XYZ file of N, CA and C in Angstrom:
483
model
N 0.851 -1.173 0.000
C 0.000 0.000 0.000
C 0.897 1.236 0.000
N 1.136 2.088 -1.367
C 1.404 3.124 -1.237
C 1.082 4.469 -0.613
N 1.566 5.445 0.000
C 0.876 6.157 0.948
C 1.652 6.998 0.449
N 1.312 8.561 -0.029
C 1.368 9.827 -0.832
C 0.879 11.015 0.232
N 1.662 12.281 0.227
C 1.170 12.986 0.712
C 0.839 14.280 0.017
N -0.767 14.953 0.097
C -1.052 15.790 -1.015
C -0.683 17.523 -0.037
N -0.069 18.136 -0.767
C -0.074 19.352 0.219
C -1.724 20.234 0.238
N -2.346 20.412 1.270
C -3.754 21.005 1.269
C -3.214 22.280 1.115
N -4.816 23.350 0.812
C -4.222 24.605 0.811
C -5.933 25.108 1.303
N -6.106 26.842 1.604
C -7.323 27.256 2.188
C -8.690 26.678 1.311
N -8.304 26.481 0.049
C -9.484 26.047 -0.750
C -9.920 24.375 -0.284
N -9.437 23.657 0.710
C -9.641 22.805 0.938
C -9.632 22.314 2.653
N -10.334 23.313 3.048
C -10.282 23.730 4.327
C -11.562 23.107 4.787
N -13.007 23.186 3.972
C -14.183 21.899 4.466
C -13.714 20.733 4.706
N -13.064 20.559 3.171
C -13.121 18.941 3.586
C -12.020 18.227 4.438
N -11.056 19.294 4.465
C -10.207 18.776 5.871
C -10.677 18.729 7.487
N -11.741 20.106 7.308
C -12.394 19.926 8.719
C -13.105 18.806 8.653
N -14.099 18.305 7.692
C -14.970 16.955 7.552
C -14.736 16.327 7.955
N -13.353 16.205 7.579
C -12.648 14.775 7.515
C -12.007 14.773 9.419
N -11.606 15.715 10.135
C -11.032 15.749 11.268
C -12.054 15.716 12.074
N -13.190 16.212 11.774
C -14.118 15.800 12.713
C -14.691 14.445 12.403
N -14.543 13.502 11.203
C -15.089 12.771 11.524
C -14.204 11.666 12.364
N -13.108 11.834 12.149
C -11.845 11.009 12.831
C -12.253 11.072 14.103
N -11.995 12.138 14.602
C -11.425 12.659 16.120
C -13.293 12.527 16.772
N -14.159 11.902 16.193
C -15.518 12.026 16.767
C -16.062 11.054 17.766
N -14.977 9.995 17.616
C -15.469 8.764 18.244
C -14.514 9.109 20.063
N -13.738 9.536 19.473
C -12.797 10.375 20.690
C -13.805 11.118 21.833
N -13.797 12.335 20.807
C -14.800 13.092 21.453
C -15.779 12.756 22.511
N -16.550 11.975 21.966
C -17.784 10.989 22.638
C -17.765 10.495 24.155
N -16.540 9.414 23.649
C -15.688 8.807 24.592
C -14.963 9.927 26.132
N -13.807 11.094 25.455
C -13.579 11.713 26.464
C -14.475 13.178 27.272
N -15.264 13.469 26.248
C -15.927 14.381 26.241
C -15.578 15.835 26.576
N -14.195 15.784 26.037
C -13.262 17.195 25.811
C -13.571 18.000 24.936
N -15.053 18.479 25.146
C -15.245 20.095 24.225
C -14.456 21.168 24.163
N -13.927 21.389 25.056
C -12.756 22.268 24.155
C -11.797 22.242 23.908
N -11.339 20.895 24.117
C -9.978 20.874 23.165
C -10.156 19.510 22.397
N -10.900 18.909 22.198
C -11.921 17.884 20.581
C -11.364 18.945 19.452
N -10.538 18.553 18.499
C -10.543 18.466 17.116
C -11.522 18.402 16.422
N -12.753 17.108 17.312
C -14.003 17.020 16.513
C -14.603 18.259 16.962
N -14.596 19.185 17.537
C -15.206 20.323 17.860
C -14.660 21.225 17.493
N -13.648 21.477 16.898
C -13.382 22.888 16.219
C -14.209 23.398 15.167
N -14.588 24.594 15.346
C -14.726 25.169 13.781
C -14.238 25.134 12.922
N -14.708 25.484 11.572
C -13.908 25.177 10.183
C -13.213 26.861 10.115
N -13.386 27.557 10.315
C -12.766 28.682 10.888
C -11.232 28.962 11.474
N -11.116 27.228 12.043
C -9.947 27.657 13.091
C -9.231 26.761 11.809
N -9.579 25.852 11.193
C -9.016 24.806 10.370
C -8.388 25.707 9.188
N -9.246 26.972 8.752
C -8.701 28.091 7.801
C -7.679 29.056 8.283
N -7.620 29.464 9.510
C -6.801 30.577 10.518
C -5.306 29.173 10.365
N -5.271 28.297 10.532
C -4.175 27.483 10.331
C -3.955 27.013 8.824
N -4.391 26.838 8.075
C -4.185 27.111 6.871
C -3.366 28.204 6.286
N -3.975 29.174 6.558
C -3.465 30.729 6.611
C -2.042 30.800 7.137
N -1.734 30.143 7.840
C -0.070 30.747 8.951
C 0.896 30.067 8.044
N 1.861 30.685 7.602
C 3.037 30.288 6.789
C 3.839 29.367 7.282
N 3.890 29.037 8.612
C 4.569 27.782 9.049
C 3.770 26.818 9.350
N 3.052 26.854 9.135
C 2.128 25.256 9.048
C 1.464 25.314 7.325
N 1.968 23.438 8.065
C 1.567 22.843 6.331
C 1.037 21.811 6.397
N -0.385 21.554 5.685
C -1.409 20.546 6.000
C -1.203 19.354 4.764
N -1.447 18.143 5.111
C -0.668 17.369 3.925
C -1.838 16.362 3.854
N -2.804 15.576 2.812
C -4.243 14.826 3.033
C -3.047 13.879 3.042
N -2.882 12.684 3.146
C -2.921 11.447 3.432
C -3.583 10.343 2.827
N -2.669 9.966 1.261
C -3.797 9.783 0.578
C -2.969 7.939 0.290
N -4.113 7.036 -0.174
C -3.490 5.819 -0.621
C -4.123 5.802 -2.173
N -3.090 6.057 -3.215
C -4.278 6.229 -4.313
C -4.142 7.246 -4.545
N -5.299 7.933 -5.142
C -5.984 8.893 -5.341
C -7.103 9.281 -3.916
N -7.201 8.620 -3.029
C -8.504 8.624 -2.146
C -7.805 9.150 -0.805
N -8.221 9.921 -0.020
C -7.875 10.891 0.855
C -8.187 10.092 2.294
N -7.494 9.819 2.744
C -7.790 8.825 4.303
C -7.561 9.465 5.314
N -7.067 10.438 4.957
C -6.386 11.199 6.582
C -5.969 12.944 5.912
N -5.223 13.119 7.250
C -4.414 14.525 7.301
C -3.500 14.189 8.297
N -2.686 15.492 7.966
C -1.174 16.030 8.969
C -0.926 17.318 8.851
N -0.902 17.638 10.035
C -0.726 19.038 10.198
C 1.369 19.357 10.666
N 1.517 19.742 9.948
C 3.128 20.204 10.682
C 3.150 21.850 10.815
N 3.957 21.930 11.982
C 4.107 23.362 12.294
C 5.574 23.491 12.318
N 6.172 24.190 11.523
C 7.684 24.295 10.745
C 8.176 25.603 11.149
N 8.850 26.526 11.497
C 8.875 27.722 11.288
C 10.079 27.842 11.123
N 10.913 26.838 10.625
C 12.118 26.462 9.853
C 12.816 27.434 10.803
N 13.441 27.335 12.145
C 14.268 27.767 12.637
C 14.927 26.402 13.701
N 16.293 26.820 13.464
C 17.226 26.157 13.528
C 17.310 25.605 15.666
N 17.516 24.230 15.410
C 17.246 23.929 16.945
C 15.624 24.255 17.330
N 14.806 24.767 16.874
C 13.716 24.513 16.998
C 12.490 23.436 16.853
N 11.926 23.102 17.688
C 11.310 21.784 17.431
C 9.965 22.088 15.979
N 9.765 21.057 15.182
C 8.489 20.793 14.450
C 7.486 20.146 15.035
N 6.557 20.238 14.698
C 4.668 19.934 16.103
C 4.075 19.121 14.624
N 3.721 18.345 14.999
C 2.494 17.367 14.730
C 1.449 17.661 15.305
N 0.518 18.329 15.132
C -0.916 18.710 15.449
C -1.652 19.175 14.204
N -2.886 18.435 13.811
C -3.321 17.187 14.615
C -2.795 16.253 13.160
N -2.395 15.435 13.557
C -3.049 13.637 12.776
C -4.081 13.319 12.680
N -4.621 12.487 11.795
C -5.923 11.772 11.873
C -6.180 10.999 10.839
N -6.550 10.060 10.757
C -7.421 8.662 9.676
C -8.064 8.694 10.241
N -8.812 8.485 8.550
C -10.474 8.279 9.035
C -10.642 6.868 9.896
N -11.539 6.318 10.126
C -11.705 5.274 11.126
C -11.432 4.148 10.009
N -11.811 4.062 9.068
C -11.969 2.482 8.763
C -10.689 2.443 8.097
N -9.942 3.678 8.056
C -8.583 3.072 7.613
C -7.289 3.030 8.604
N -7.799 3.446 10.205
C -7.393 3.229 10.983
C -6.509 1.411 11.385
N -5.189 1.437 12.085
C -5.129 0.509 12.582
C -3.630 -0.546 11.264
N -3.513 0.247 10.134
C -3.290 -0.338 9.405
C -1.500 0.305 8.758
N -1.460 1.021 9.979
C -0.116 1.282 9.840
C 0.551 2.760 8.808
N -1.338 3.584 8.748
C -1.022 4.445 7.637
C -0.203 6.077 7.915
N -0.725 6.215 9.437
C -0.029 7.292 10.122
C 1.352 7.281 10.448
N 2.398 5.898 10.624
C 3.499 6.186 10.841
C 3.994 6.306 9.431
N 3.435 5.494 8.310
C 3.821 5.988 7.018
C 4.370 7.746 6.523
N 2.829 8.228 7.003
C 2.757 9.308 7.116
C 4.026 10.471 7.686
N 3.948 10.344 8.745
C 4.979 10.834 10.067
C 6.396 10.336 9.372
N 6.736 9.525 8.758
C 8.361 9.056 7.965
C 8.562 10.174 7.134
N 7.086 10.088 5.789
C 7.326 11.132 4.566
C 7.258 12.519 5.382
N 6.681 13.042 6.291
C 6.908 14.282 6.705
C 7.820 14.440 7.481
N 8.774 13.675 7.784
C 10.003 13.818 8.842
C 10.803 14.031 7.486
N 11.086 12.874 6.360
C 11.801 13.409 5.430
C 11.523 14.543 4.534
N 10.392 15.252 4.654
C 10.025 16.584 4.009
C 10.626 18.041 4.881
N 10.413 17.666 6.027
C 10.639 18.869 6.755
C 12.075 18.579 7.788
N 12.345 16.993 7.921
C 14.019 17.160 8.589
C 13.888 15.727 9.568
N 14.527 15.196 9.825
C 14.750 13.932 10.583
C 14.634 14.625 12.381
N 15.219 15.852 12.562
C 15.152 16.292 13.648
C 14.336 16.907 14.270
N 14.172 17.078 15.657
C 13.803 18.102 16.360
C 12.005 18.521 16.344
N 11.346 17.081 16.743
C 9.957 16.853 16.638
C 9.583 17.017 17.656
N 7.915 17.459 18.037
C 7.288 17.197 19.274
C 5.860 17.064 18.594
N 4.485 16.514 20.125
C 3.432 16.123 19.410
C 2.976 15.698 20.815
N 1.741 15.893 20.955
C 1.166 15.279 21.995
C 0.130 14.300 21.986
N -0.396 13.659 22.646
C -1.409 12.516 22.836
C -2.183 12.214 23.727
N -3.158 11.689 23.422
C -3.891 11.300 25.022
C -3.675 9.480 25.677
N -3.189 10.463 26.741
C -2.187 9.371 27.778
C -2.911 7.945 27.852
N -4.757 8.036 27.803
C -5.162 6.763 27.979
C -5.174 5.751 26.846
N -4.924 6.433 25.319
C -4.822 5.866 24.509
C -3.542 4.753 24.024
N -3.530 3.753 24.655
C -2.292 3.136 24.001
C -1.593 2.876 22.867
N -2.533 2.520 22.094
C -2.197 2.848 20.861
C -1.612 4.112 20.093
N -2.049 5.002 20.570
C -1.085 5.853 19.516
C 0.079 6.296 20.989
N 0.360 6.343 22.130
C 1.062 6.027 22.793
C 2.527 5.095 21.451
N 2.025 4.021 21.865
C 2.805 2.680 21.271
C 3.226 3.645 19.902
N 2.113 4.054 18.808
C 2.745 4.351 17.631
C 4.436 5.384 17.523
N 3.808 6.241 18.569
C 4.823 7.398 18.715
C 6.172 6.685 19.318
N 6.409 6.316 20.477
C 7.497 5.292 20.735
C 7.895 4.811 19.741
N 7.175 3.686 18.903
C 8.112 2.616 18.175
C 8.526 4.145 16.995
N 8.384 4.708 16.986
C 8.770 5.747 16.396
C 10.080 6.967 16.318
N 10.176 6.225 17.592
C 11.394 6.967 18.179
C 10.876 8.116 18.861
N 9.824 8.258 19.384
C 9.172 9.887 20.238
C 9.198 9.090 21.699
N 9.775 10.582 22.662
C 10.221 10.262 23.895
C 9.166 10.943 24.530
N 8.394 10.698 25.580
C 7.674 11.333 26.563
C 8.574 12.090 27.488
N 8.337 13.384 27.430
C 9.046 14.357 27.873
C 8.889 14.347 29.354
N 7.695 13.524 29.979
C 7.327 13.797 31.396
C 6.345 14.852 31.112
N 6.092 15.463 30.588
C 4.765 17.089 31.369
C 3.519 16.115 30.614
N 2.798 16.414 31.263
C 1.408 15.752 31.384
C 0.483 17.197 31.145
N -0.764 17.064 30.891
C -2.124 18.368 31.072
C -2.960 17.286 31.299
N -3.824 17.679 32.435
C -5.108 17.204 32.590
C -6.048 17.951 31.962
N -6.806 17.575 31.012
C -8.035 18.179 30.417
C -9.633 18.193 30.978
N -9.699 16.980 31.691
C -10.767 16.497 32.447
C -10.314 15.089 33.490
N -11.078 14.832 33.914
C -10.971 13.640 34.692
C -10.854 12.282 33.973
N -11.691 12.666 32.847
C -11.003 10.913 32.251
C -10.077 11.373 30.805
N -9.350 12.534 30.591
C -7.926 12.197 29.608
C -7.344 13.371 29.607
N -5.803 12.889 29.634
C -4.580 13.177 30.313
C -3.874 13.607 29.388
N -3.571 14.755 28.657
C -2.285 14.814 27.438
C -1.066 14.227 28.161
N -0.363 13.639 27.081
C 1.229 13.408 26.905
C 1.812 13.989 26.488
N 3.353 14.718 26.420
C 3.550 15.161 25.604
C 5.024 14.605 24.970
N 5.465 14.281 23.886
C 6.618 13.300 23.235
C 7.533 14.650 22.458
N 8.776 13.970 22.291
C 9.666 14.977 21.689
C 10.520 13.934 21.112
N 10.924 14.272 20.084
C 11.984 13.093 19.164
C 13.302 14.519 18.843
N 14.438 14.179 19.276
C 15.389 14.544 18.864
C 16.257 13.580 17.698
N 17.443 14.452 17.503
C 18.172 13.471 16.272
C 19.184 12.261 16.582
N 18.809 11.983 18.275
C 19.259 10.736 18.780
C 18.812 9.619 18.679
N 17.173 10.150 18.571
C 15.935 8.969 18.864
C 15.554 8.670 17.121
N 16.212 9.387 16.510
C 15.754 8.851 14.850
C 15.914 7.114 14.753
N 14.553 6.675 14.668
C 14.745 5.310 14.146
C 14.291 4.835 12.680
């Protein structure tokens, strides 16, 4: 399974929100973090990041067919870390190994070094993804609510695997 990354731009700012809310919805549900749910943003905020010259939104495609997104925040300065916020596959293509695909071609687009990205702590799975990945849990934690916990991971150019 080949995995391609398309660069998005503001003209494609619905269907990236569509698509992030429909990912991040089953989440939502589950932790019931309205304000900081992905599935709850406006398409508004999805365009205001579009807009900023150091972030670059990339669909996630196998094919021609759009399964996901990646958000990188670059501001191409030196010793400065790059942010992964947010990731997402859609659900049914979840599970299948398409996000670390992902996370490789944008490490080799924007630099092997100097990553960070956060997660929610109860989730093991993407826990696990980020590790076998070479991303280190920095230790700082955020509580958002009572049932989920951000993580937060940092990959330097030690942890490149």
């Amino acid at each position: 399974m080949e995995i391609t990354l398309l660069r998005a731009n503001l003209e494609n700012s619905k269907e990236l929100h569509a698509m992030q809310v429909e990912a991040f919805k089953e989440l939502l549900e589950k932790y019931q973090d309205f304000d900081t749910s992905p599935a709850n943003e406006n398409m508004e905020k999805v365009e205001a990041r579009l807009k900023q010259d150091f972030s670059f939104y990339y669909f996630i495609c196998i094919g021609q067919k759009k399964v996901g997104a990646i958000r990188i925040i670059d501001k191409k300065e030196n010793e400065k870390n790059k942010r992964i916020s947010p990731i997402f596959i859609l659900p049914e293509f979840q599970g299948k190994g398409i996000a670390q695909k992902a996370i490789r071609l944008c490490e080799e687009i924007h630099g092997n070094e100097n990553w960070e990205l956060d997660t929610i702590l109860q989730e093991s799975k993407n826990c696990h993804l980020y590790e076998k990945m070479g991303y280190r849990q920095t230790g700082k934690t955020k509580d958002i609510n009572e049932r989920l916990t951000l993580t937060f991971y940092e990959k330097k150019g030690a942890d490149i695997t």
